[in-house]
Tab-separated table of C-alpha atoms and ligand atoms in Angstrom:
chain	number	residue	atom	x	y	z
A	1	MET	CA	6.374	-17.311	-27.841
A	2	SER	CA	9.516	-18.986	-26.550
A	3	ASP	CA	12.049	-16.695	-28.303
A	4	LEU	CA	10.023	-13.679	-27.334
A	5	LEU	CA	10.075	-14.633	-23.660
A	6	ASP	CA	13.836	-15.203	-23.832
A	7	ASP	CA	14.184	-11.762	-25.365
A	8	ALA	CA	12.009	-10.233	-22.635
A	9	SER	CA	14.011	-12.000	-19.959
A	10	GLY	CA	17.295	-10.711	-21.399
A	11	ARG	CA	15.949	-7.175	-21.601
A	12	ALA	CA	14.595	-7.335	-18.055
A	13	ARG	CA	17.916	-8.638	-16.752
A	14	ARG	CA	19.863	-5.888	-18.501
A	15	TYR	CA	17.401	-3.297	-17.177
A	16	LEU	CA	17.777	-4.469	-13.594
A	17	ALA	CA	21.572	-4.750	-13.855
A	18	ALA	CA	21.832	-1.151	-15.069
A	19	LEU	CA	19.580	0.324	-12.368
A	20	ASP	CA	22.370	0.982	-9.934
A	21	SER	CA	24.439	3.094	-12.291
A	22	ARG	CA	21.666	5.291	-13.686
A	23	ALA	CA	19.968	8.327	-12.175
A	24	VAL	CA	16.886	7.345	-10.172
A	25	ALA	CA	14.709	9.837	-12.032
A	26	PRO	CA	14.565	9.458	-15.820
A	27	SER	CA	16.651	11.965	-17.811
A	28	PRO	CA	15.007	14.867	-19.679
A	29	GLU	CA	16.137	13.185	-22.943
A	30	ALA	CA	14.376	9.936	-21.994
A	31	LEU	CA	11.204	11.862	-21.215
A	32	ALA	CA	11.415	13.817	-24.462
A	33	ALA	CA	11.794	10.550	-26.400
A	34	LEU	CA	8.370	9.433	-25.116
A	35	ALA	CA	6.925	11.654	-27.842
A	36	ARG	CA	7.957	8.904	-30.259
A	37	PHE	CA	5.069	6.810	-28.910
A	38	ASP	CA	2.667	9.407	-30.292
A	39	GLY	CA	1.045	8.638	-33.588
A	40	PRO	CA	-2.023	7.016	-35.039
A	41	LEU	CA	-3.120	3.449	-34.398
A	42	PRO	CA	-1.102	1.186	-36.725
A	43	GLU	CA	-3.199	-0.070	-39.611
A	44	ARG	CA	-1.333	-3.357	-39.881
A	45	ALA	CA	0.191	-5.871	-37.500
A	46	SER	CA	3.922	-5.840	-36.869
A	47	SER	CA	6.201	-8.454	-35.367
A	48	PRO	CA	6.029	-8.990	-31.591
A	49	ASP	CA	9.806	-8.665	-31.229
A	50	ARG	CA	9.683	-5.213	-32.857
A	51	VAL	CA	7.051	-4.183	-30.344
A	52	LEU	CA	9.119	-5.461	-27.437
A	53	ALA	CA	12.245	-3.726	-28.739
A	54	GLU	CA	10.377	-0.422	-29.024
A	55	LEU	CA	8.954	-0.842	-25.545
A	56	ASP	CA	12.408	-1.482	-24.098
A	57	GLU	CA	14.323	1.110	-26.089
A	58	LEU	CA	11.932	3.986	-25.504
A	59	GLY	CA	10.187	2.728	-22.396
A	60	SER	CA	12.935	1.479	-20.094
A	61	PRO	CA	14.855	4.794	-19.971
A	62	ALA	CA	11.612	6.634	-19.158
A	63	THR	CA	10.948	4.590	-16.027
A	64	VAL	CA	11.543	5.813	-12.504
A	65	ALA	CA	14.132	3.495	-10.959
A	66	SER	CA	11.850	2.536	-8.072
A	67	ALA	CA	12.866	-1.092	-8.538
A	68	GLY	CA	16.356	0.006	-7.505
A	69	ARG	CA	17.893	0.591	-4.106
A	70	ARG	CA	17.712	4.348	-3.602
A	71	TYR	CA	14.119	5.310	-4.293
A	72	PHE	CA	12.603	6.864	-1.169
A	73	GLY	CA	9.557	8.614	-2.602
A	74	PHE	CA	5.954	8.178	-1.398
A	75	VAL	CA	5.832	4.702	0.227
A	76	THR	CA	7.241	2.557	-2.535
A	77	GLY	CA	8.542	-0.956	-2.208
A	78	GLY	CA	10.633	-2.684	-4.830
A	79	SER	CA	9.893	-6.244	-5.914
A	80	LEU	CA	11.542	-9.234	-4.281
A	81	PRO	CA	13.211	-11.334	-7.009
A	82	VAL	CA	10.981	-14.325	-6.292
A	83	THR	CA	7.881	-12.180	-6.775
A	84	VAL	CA	9.015	-10.915	-10.181
A	85	ALA	CA	9.764	-14.468	-11.283
A	86	ALA	CA	6.459	-15.753	-9.890
A	87	SER	CA	4.645	-12.916	-11.629
A	88	TRP	CA	6.187	-13.898	-14.980
A	89	LEU	CA	5.070	-17.475	-14.511
A	90	ALA	CA	1.600	-16.379	-13.428
A	91	SER	CA	1.354	-14.132	-16.500
A	92	ALA	CA	2.114	-17.150	-18.650
A	93	TRP	CA	-0.616	-19.071	-16.794
A	94	ASP	CA	-3.090	-16.283	-17.662
A	95	GLN	CA	-5.522	-17.261	-14.949
A	96	ASN	CA	-8.796	-15.546	-14.143
A	97	ALA	CA	-8.488	-15.644	-10.365
A	98	GLY	CA	-12.072	-14.566	-9.734
A	99	LEU	CA	-13.452	-18.091	-9.859
A	100	VAL	CA	-12.200	-21.403	-8.475
A	101	ALA	CA	-13.447	-22.990	-11.686
A	102	CYS	CA	-11.149	-20.730	-13.718
A	103	SER	CA	-8.123	-21.008	-11.452
A	104	PRO	CA	-7.854	-23.680	-8.771
A	105	ILE	CA	-4.250	-22.627	-8.169
A	106	GLY	CA	-5.180	-18.949	-7.831
A	107	ALA	CA	-7.880	-19.750	-5.282
A	108	LYS	CA	-5.606	-22.116	-3.365
A	109	LEU	CA	-2.727	-19.660	-3.053
A	110	GLU	CA	-5.107	-16.894	-1.942
A	111	GLN	CA	-6.476	-19.127	0.795
A	112	VAL	CA	-2.995	-20.113	1.985
A	113	ALA	CA	-1.671	-16.548	1.846
A	114	LEU	CA	-4.744	-15.255	3.730
A	115	ASP	CA	-4.166	-17.756	6.515
A	116	TRP	CA	-0.495	-16.776	6.743
A	117	LEU	CA	-1.362	-13.071	6.802
A	118	LYS	CA	-3.885	-13.539	9.613
A	119	ASP	CA	-1.163	-15.355	11.536
A	120	LEU	CA	1.440	-12.615	10.867
A	121	PHE	CA	-0.930	-9.760	11.771
A	122	HIS	CA	-2.412	-11.675	14.758
A	123	LEU	CA	-5.932	-11.288	13.374
A	124	PRO	CA	-8.900	-13.501	14.312
A	125	ARG	CA	-8.618	-16.917	12.626
A	126	ASP	CA	-12.093	-16.729	11.102
A	127	SER	CA	-11.440	-13.388	9.401
A	128	GLY	CA	-11.965	-13.236	5.657
A	129	GLY	CA	-10.486	-11.075	2.958
A	130	GLY	CA	-9.931	-10.240	-0.657
A	131	PHE	CA	-7.006	-9.595	-3.006
A	132	VAL	CA	-7.614	-6.160	-4.470
A	133	THR	CA	-5.627	-3.686	-6.537
A	134	SER	CA	-4.552	-1.285	-3.808
A	135	ALA	CA	-5.092	0.029	-0.324
A	136	THR	CA	-7.559	2.475	-1.845
A	137	ALA	CA	-9.619	-0.444	-3.177
A	138	ALA	CA	-9.155	-2.207	0.173
A	139	ASN	CA	-10.458	0.829	2.067
A	140	PHE	CA	-13.393	0.955	-0.344
A	141	SER	CA	-14.163	-2.747	0.133
A	142	ALA	CA	-13.929	-2.583	3.919
A	143	LEU	CA	-16.190	0.464	4.052
A	144	ALA	CA	-18.713	-1.304	1.819
A	145	ALA	CA	-18.683	-4.188	4.328
A	146	ALA	CA	-19.101	-1.761	7.243
A	147	ARG	CA	-21.979	0.001	5.491
A	148	HIS	CA	-23.651	-3.343	4.893
A	149	ALA	CA	-23.269	-4.506	8.483
A	150	LEU	CA	-24.476	-1.331	10.187
A	151	LEU	CA	-27.488	-0.927	7.919
A	152	ALA	CA	-28.446	-4.611	7.921
A	153	ARG	CA	-28.585	-4.354	11.703
A	154	ALA	CA	-31.050	-1.473	11.270
A	155	GLY	CA	-33.151	-3.620	8.924
A	156	TRP	CA	-31.988	-1.853	5.753
A	157	ASP	CA	-30.707	-3.744	2.705
A	158	VAL	CA	-28.242	-1.234	1.283
A	159	GLU	CA	-27.104	-3.420	-1.612
A	160	ALA	CA	-30.711	-3.659	-2.834
A	161	GLN	CA	-32.056	-0.236	-1.826
A	162	GLY	CA	-29.047	2.057	-1.905
A	163	LEU	CA	-28.512	4.870	0.556
A	164	PHE	CA	-31.494	7.099	-0.332
A	165	GLY	CA	-33.816	6.911	2.645
A	166	ALA	CA	-31.458	4.723	4.676
A	167	PRO	CA	-30.867	5.352	8.383
A	168	PRO	CA	-27.900	7.752	8.636
A	169	ILE	CA	-24.386	6.486	9.354
A	170	THR	CA	-21.904	8.706	11.176
A	171	VAL	CA	-18.294	8.506	10.021
A	172	VAL	CA	-15.384	9.496	12.248
A	173	VAL	CA	-11.890	10.081	10.861
A	174	GLY	CA	-8.718	11.679	12.181
A	175	GLU	CA	-7.599	15.120	11.019
A	176	GLU	CA	-4.655	13.326	9.311
A	177	VAL	CA	-6.758	10.720	7.501
A	178	HIS	CA	-5.225	9.482	4.231
A	179	ALA	CA	-6.798	10.919	1.084
A	180	SER	CA	-7.601	7.402	-0.148
A	181	VAL	CA	-9.965	6.834	2.783
A	182	GLN	CA	-11.778	10.027	1.854
A	183	LYS	CA	-11.992	8.823	-1.726
A	184	ALA	CA	-13.300	5.458	-0.548
A	185	LEU	CA	-15.921	7.201	1.613
A	186	SER	CA	-17.086	9.172	-1.404
A	187	MET	CA	-17.282	6.023	-3.540
A	188	VAL	CA	-19.458	4.166	-1.019
A	189	GLY	CA	-21.826	7.115	-0.787
A	190	LEU	CA	-20.883	8.147	2.741
A	191	GLY	CA	-19.321	11.393	1.557
A	192	ARG	CA	-15.804	12.676	1.962
A	193	GLU	CA	-16.945	15.771	3.854
A	194	ARG	CA	-19.896	14.310	5.735
A	195	VAL	CA	-17.508	13.153	8.487
A	196	ALA	CA	-16.493	14.122	11.989
A	197	ARG	CA	-12.788	14.969	11.964
A	198	VAL	CA	-10.971	14.323	15.234
A	199	PRO	CA	-7.955	16.514	16.084
A	200	CYS	CA	-4.539	14.831	16.174
A	201	ASP	CA	-1.318	15.320	18.113
A	202	ALA	CA	1.987	16.496	16.644
A	203	GLN	CA	2.712	13.031	15.203
A	204	GLY	CA	-0.705	12.805	13.554
A	205	ARG	CA	-2.281	10.457	16.130
A	206	MET	CA	-5.990	10.864	16.759
A	207	LEU	CA	-6.828	12.257	20.214
A	208	ARG	CA	-9.235	9.794	21.798
A	209	GLU	CA	-10.678	12.331	24.215
A	210	LYS	CA	-11.709	14.567	21.282
A	211	MET	CA	-13.889	11.889	19.688
A	212	PRO	CA	-17.569	12.680	19.176
A	213	PRO	CA	-20.281	10.478	20.704
A	214	ILE	CA	-20.273	6.988	19.209
A	215	THR	CA	-23.408	4.997	18.404
A	216	GLU	CA	-24.150	1.603	16.869
A	217	ARG	CA	-24.329	3.343	13.491
A	218	THR	CA	-20.837	4.867	13.527
A	219	ILE	CA	-17.859	3.888	11.408
A	220	VAL	CA	-14.530	4.943	12.917
A	221	CYS	CA	-11.633	5.044	10.453
A	222	LEU	CA	-8.266	4.683	12.142
A	223	GLN	CA	-4.799	4.770	10.703
A	224	ALA	CA	-1.889	2.408	11.305
A	225	GLY	CA	1.075	4.245	9.828
A	226	ASN	CA	0.649	7.895	8.908
A	227	VAL	CA	1.988	8.431	5.394
A	228	ASN	CA	4.208	11.293	6.589
A	229	THR	CA	5.300	10.370	10.118
A	230	GLY	CA	4.646	6.625	10.308
A	231	ALA	CA	2.656	7.225	13.539
A	232	PHE	CA	-0.252	4.992	14.604
A	233	ASP	CA	-3.595	6.065	16.007
A	234	PRO	CA	-4.150	4.620	19.512
A	235	VAL	CA	-6.029	1.674	18.062
A	236	ALA	CA	-6.281	-0.440	21.220
A	237	GLU	CA	-7.664	2.393	23.310
A	238	ILE	CA	-10.141	3.521	20.653
A	239	CYS	CA	-11.336	-0.019	19.867
A	240	GLU	CA	-12.088	-0.572	23.529
A	241	HIS	CA	-13.967	2.715	23.703
A	242	VAL	CA	-16.072	2.360	20.540
A	243	ARG	CA	-16.625	-1.323	19.927
A	244	SER	CA	-18.639	-1.711	23.142
A	245	ARG	CA	-21.051	0.817	21.593
A	246	GLY	CA	-21.506	-1.343	18.517
A	247	ALA	CA	-19.554	0.883	16.126
A	248	TRP	CA	-17.400	-0.500	13.306
A	249	VAL	CA	-13.668	0.228	13.476
A	250	HIS	CA	-11.755	0.220	10.202
A	251	VAL	CA	-7.957	0.452	10.151
A	252	ASP	CA	-6.105	1.861	7.147
A	253	GLY	CA	-2.770	0.085	7.521
A	254	ALA	CA	-1.538	0.461	3.954
A	255	PHE	CA	2.028	0.001	5.103
A	256	GLY	CA	1.842	0.240	8.911
A	257	LEU	CA	-0.014	-3.044	9.360
A	258	TRP	CA	3.228	-4.843	8.513
A	259	ALA	CA	4.708	-3.541	11.784
A	260	ALA	CA	2.577	-6.209	13.468
A	261	ALA	CA	4.816	-8.813	11.814
A	262	ALA	CA	8.044	-7.442	13.340
A	263	PRO	CA	8.380	-8.023	17.117
A	264	ALA	CA	10.438	-4.883	17.745
A	265	ARG	CA	7.725	-2.717	16.075
A	266	ALA	CA	4.607	-4.705	16.952
A	267	HIS	CA	3.862	-2.525	20.006
A	268	LEU	CA	2.828	0.215	17.542
A	269	ALA	CA	0.078	-2.041	16.199
A	270	SER	CA	-1.011	-3.430	19.539
A	271	GLY	CA	-4.756	-3.895	19.800
A	272	ILE	CA	-5.164	-3.806	16.052
A	273	GLU	CA	-6.718	-7.257	16.151
A	274	ASN	CA	-9.725	-5.762	17.961
A	275	ALA	CA	-10.782	-3.717	14.940
A	276	ASP	CA	-13.480	-4.896	12.514
A	277	SER	CA	-11.635	-4.454	9.221
A	278	TRP	CA	-8.175	-3.725	7.888
A	279	ALA	CA	-6.761	-2.448	4.611
A	280	THR	CA	-3.168	-2.945	3.589
A	281	ASP	CA	-0.888	-3.055	0.586
A	282	ALA	CA	1.399	-5.828	-0.532
A	283	HIS	CA	2.974	-3.641	-3.229
A	284	LYS	CA	4.445	-1.327	-0.610
A	285	TRP	CA	6.283	-2.990	2.253
A	286	LEU	CA	5.920	-6.633	1.247
A	287	ASN	CA	7.743	-5.728	-1.969
A	288	VAL	CA	5.588	-7.496	-4.532
A	289	PRO	CA	4.855	-6.073	-7.999
A	290	TYR	CA	1.870	-3.780	-8.600
A	291	ASP	CA	-1.019	-3.943	-8.238
A	292	SER	CA	-1.567	-5.673	-4.938
A	293	GLY	CA	-3.702	-4.649	-1.981
A	294	LEU	CA	-5.521	-6.633	0.702
A	295	VAL	CA	-8.799	-6.163	2.520
A	296	LEU	CA	-9.325	-8.188	5.692
A	297	THR	CA	-12.267	-8.303	8.082
A	298	ARG	CA	-13.485	-10.291	11.036
A	299	HIS	CA	-16.931	-10.105	9.411
A	300	ALA	CA	-16.271	-12.075	6.237
A	301	ASP	CA	-20.022	-12.455	5.673
A	302	SER	CA	-20.491	-8.676	5.514
A	303	LEU	CA	-17.688	-8.313	2.985
A	304	ARG	CA	-19.234	-11.035	0.870
A	305	ALA	CA	-22.710	-9.556	1.161
A	306	ALA	CA	-21.362	-6.183	0.036
A	307	LEU	CA	-19.334	-7.400	-2.930
A	308	SER	CA	-20.729	-10.659	-4.269
A	309	VAL	CA	-23.190	-11.128	-7.086
A	310	GLY	CA	-25.298	-14.166	-7.811
A	311	ALA	CA	-25.901	-15.738	-11.204
A	312	ALA	CA	-26.797	-19.308	-11.989
A	313	TYR	CA	-23.751	-19.940	-14.156
A	314	LEU	CA	-21.434	-18.928	-11.295
A	315	ALA	CA	-22.655	-21.412	-8.690
A	316	GLN	CA	-19.876	-23.734	-7.587
A	317	GLY	CA	-20.377	-25.191	-4.148
A	318	GLU	CA	-18.860	-24.540	-0.759
A	319	ALA	CA	-15.323	-23.326	-1.479
A	320	ARG	CA	-14.285	-19.715	-0.902
A	321	ILE	CA	-14.980	-17.975	-4.200
A	322	PRO	CA	-12.433	-15.188	-4.689
A	323	TYR	CA	-14.596	-12.717	-6.647
A	324	GLN	CA	-17.149	-12.557	-3.823
A	325	TYR	CA	-14.676	-10.586	-1.707
A	326	THR	CA	-13.454	-7.998	-4.220
A	327	PRO	CA	-14.953	-5.218	-6.358
A	328	ASP	CA	-13.677	-6.991	-9.498
A	329	PHE	CA	-15.000	-10.087	-11.102
A	330	SER	CA	-12.355	-11.209	-13.589
A	331	ARG	CA	-8.863	-10.360	-12.489
A	332	ARG	CA	-5.262	-11.502	-12.426
A	333	ALA	CA	-4.033	-13.966	-9.798
A	334	ARG	CA	-2.292	-11.388	-7.636
A	335	GLY	CA	-2.295	-13.784	-4.690
A	336	VAL	CA	0.514	-15.653	-6.443
A	337	GLU	CA	3.107	-12.979	-5.699
A	338	VAL	CA	1.892	-12.465	-2.131
A	339	TRP	CA	2.204	-16.202	-1.565
A	340	ALA	CA	5.655	-16.298	-3.212
A	341	ALA	CA	6.956	-13.447	-1.036
A	342	LEU	CA	5.735	-15.047	2.195
A	343	ARG	CA	6.810	-18.544	1.120
A	344	GLN	CA	10.310	-17.315	0.399
A	345	LEU	CA	10.813	-14.888	3.305
A	346	GLY	CA	9.156	-16.935	5.989
A	347	ARG	CA	8.317	-15.285	9.291
A	348	ALA	CA	11.971	-14.496	9.995
A	349	GLY	CA	12.636	-13.001	6.590
A	350	LEU	CA	9.600	-10.729	6.808
A	351	GLU	CA	10.605	-9.612	10.326
A	352	ASP	CA	14.045	-8.818	8.970
A	353	LEU	CA	12.670	-6.855	5.987
A	354	ILE	CA	10.488	-4.673	8.227
A	355	GLU	CA	13.041	-4.174	10.976
A	356	ARG	CA	15.960	-3.539	8.588
A	357	THR	CA	14.109	-0.832	6.655
A	358	CYS	CA	13.074	0.824	9.953
A	359	ARG	CA	16.697	0.860	11.081
A	360	LEU	CA	17.806	2.358	7.793
A	361	ALA	CA	15.209	5.111	8.299
A	362	GLU	CA	16.719	5.711	11.753
A	363	ALA	CA	20.161	5.933	10.133
A	364	PHE	CA	18.849	8.584	7.731
A	365	ALA	CA	17.379	10.559	10.624
A	366	ALA	CA	20.567	10.314	12.692
A	367	GLY	CA	22.762	11.330	9.759
A	368	LEU	CA	20.610	14.367	8.932
A	369	SER	CA	20.383	15.461	12.583
A	370	ARG	CA	24.162	15.203	12.910
A	371	LYS	CA	24.480	17.639	10.021
A	372	GLY	CA	22.137	20.041	11.794
A	373	PHE	CA	18.998	19.451	9.710
A	374	PRO	CA	15.933	19.108	11.949
A	375	VAL	CA	13.986	15.853	11.724
A	376	LEU	CA	10.322	16.758	12.236
A	377	ASN	CA	8.883	13.394	13.279
A	378	ASP	CA	9.561	10.701	15.854
A	379	VAL	CA	11.100	8.055	13.606
A	380	VAL	CA	9.156	5.066	14.925
A	381	LEU	CA	8.847	3.256	11.604
A	382	ASN	CA	10.284	3.678	8.084
A	383	GLN	CA	9.310	7.331	7.516
A	384	VAL	CA	11.514	10.406	8.006
A	385	LEU	CA	10.541	14.079	7.617
A	386	VAL	CA	13.372	16.606	7.417
A	387	SER	CA	13.451	20.356	6.961
A	388	PHE	CA	16.240	22.388	5.375
A	389	GLY	CA	15.040	25.753	6.638
A	390	SER	CA	12.434	27.889	4.906
A	391	PRO	CA	9.791	26.288	2.667
A	392	GLU	CA	11.540	27.688	-0.450
A	393	ARG	CA	14.913	26.374	0.686
A	394	THR	CA	13.475	22.918	1.466
A	395	ARG	CA	11.731	22.736	-1.907
A	396	GLU	CA	14.980	23.775	-3.598
A	397	VAL	CA	16.937	20.999	-1.854
A	398	ILE	CA	14.295	18.420	-2.849
A	399	ALA	CA	14.464	19.539	-6.491
A	400	ARG	CA	18.257	19.360	-6.433
A	401	VAL	CA	18.262	15.866	-4.903
A	402	GLN	CA	15.819	14.668	-7.566
A	403	SER	CA	17.769	16.091	-10.479
A	404	GLU	CA	21.181	14.967	-9.170
A	405	GLY	CA	19.907	11.404	-9.384
A	406	THR	CA	21.726	9.451	-6.653
A	407	CYS	CA	18.413	8.954	-4.896
A	408	TRP	CA	14.839	10.231	-5.071
A	409	CYS	CA	12.895	11.860	-2.223
A	410	GLY	CA	9.620	13.745	-2.415
A	411	GLY	CA	8.174	16.614	-0.455
A	412	THR	CA	5.203	17.281	1.782
A	413	ILE	CA	3.725	19.853	4.106
A	414	TRP	CA	3.489	18.401	7.580
A	415	GLN	CA	1.220	20.379	9.917
A	416	GLY	CA	2.262	23.608	8.222
A	417	HIS	CA	5.970	22.767	7.812
A	418	THR	CA	7.416	22.099	4.372
A	419	ALA	CA	9.534	18.951	4.577
A	420	MET	CA	11.366	16.361	2.547
A	421	ARG	CA	10.004	12.839	2.983
A	422	ILE	CA	12.213	9.769	3.115
A	423	SER	CA	10.426	6.428	3.052
A	424	VAL	CA	12.629	3.326	3.273
A	425	SER	CA	10.435	0.558	1.902
A	426	SER	CA	12.556	-1.491	-0.492
A	427	TRP	CA	14.011	-4.889	0.300
A	428	ALA	CA	17.091	-3.907	-1.749
A	429	THR	CA	18.247	-0.813	0.161
A	430	THR	CA	21.496	-1.285	2.098
A	431	GLU	CA	23.462	0.736	4.642
A	432	ALA	CA	25.828	1.724	1.835
A	433	ASP	CA	22.842	3.112	-0.088
A	434	VAL	CA	21.833	5.173	2.931
A	435	ASP	CA	25.377	6.553	3.237
A	436	ARG	CA	25.541	7.391	-0.474
A	437	SER	CA	22.101	8.992	-0.408
A	438	LEU	CA	22.824	10.945	2.779
A	439	ALA	CA	25.972	12.322	1.178
A	440	ALA	CA	23.980	13.387	-1.892
A	441	ILE	CA	21.268	15.034	0.229
A	442	VAL	CA	23.818	16.870	2.375
A	443	ARG	CA	25.660	18.050	-0.763
A	444	ALA	CA	22.381	19.375	-2.145
A	445	ALA	CA	21.553	21.095	1.151
A	446	GLU	CA	24.987	22.676	1.567
A	447	ALA	CA	25.350	23.815	-2.042
B	1	PLP	C1	-0.341	4.419	0.184
B	1	PLP	C2	-1.420	4.601	1.173
B	1	PLP	C3	-2.761	4.421	0.819
B	1	PLP	C4	-3.200	4.175	-0.602
B	1	PLP	O1	-2.626	3.010	-1.107
B	1	PLP	P1	-2.712	2.674	-2.668
B	1	PLP	O2	-2.210	1.282	-2.735
B	1	PLP	O3	-1.791	3.656	-3.338
B	1	PLP	O4	-4.107	2.835	-3.097
B	1	PLP	C5	-3.706	4.520	1.809
B	1	PLP	N1	-3.366	4.788	3.077
B	1	PLP	C6	-2.091	4.985	3.458
B	1	PLP	C7	-1.787	5.265	4.886
B	1	PLP	C8	-1.074	4.884	2.519
B	1	PLP	O5	0.198	5.045	2.890
């Protein structure tokens, strides 16, 4: 084991050191070489170091360099060094973090990290939460809690009886709702199309005055950080309007929730603490390794009622039992990396990470505008949308940027306009990276 881990460490260090001088997207040759993984299941065992060598030699070149400094696709953080190191150690621990009995350290670090997160996001102190795989799983978990709470109030036990014959729940989403919320709605049986869709403004913010009537059996899904523009729904205003009617407000803040932790951006998230539940990712803006999402709710009991199971052999007293707040039972101790990131950054370091990446996004927007390329969104956070003319022309520039390899940006269609997306989410990106990437984008656009 020891030599193998040394070998892995050496390979990982060489991989990371080479990131800056390779193209961000893998080369066509590297992708073609993936065919060498094809083949039947080996009949016999081989040596672990051979397996690691094969993984590195064929696998490393076929990665996307999203751990590097110039990856701006989707909303993709890198991994803070301390979180990679902590993840290695936690892998060696091999803890099942679902139960305190299986991992006292896993349970402890989750509890500590949860308390810190509630502090950073200014959420109610008695909120509860779970460490899940993703914001999609967090949206799912929060909606399961909402479903439980609204139906329990109507005298219906949805966990026992299911939704057939249950009193109906109305779901309200914005026209620009993230696809993962729709998926989560379908998974909890509320239906991705059985929703009222509220029109949005040009930034993708839900228009409060266009909301349908709200009752005590309504779930309103808001968004903190639109995946294209970075815009926030008017959470404070909507919470005030709907919570007095007994509705449940869920906030998808996959990356935007982190704005609450940066004073210069916190106004965007103002009033967020008045919602009932929140979903966010740690693998995006907190820059921890995959897979790491968080569900939080002021109604911890509803989350537990929705997701826990009982069995005699699981009973273990009064402590918070991690599996009772997540869809999984056995799972890795992903709270370790969240704890390590927060422990290392501290409040000031996290503020700096969020604010710095927002400023780098502003620098991208300013640089592109100066060159005459229209920026389509108000750059309030870390997201930039830019057009290079016609849809064909914009798609051509995106393809050229991706194949040139200095940086990587994806595309989207924003309210009918084809655009290139730039998301600055990595701790590692510097001003020099923005300058280098801007130059590459402008070269591609002027070619
Ligand atoms: C990324 C994202 C999600 C989904 O997050 P995953 O971790 O990929 O499941 C949901 N909502 C928004 C706004 C996002 O940006």
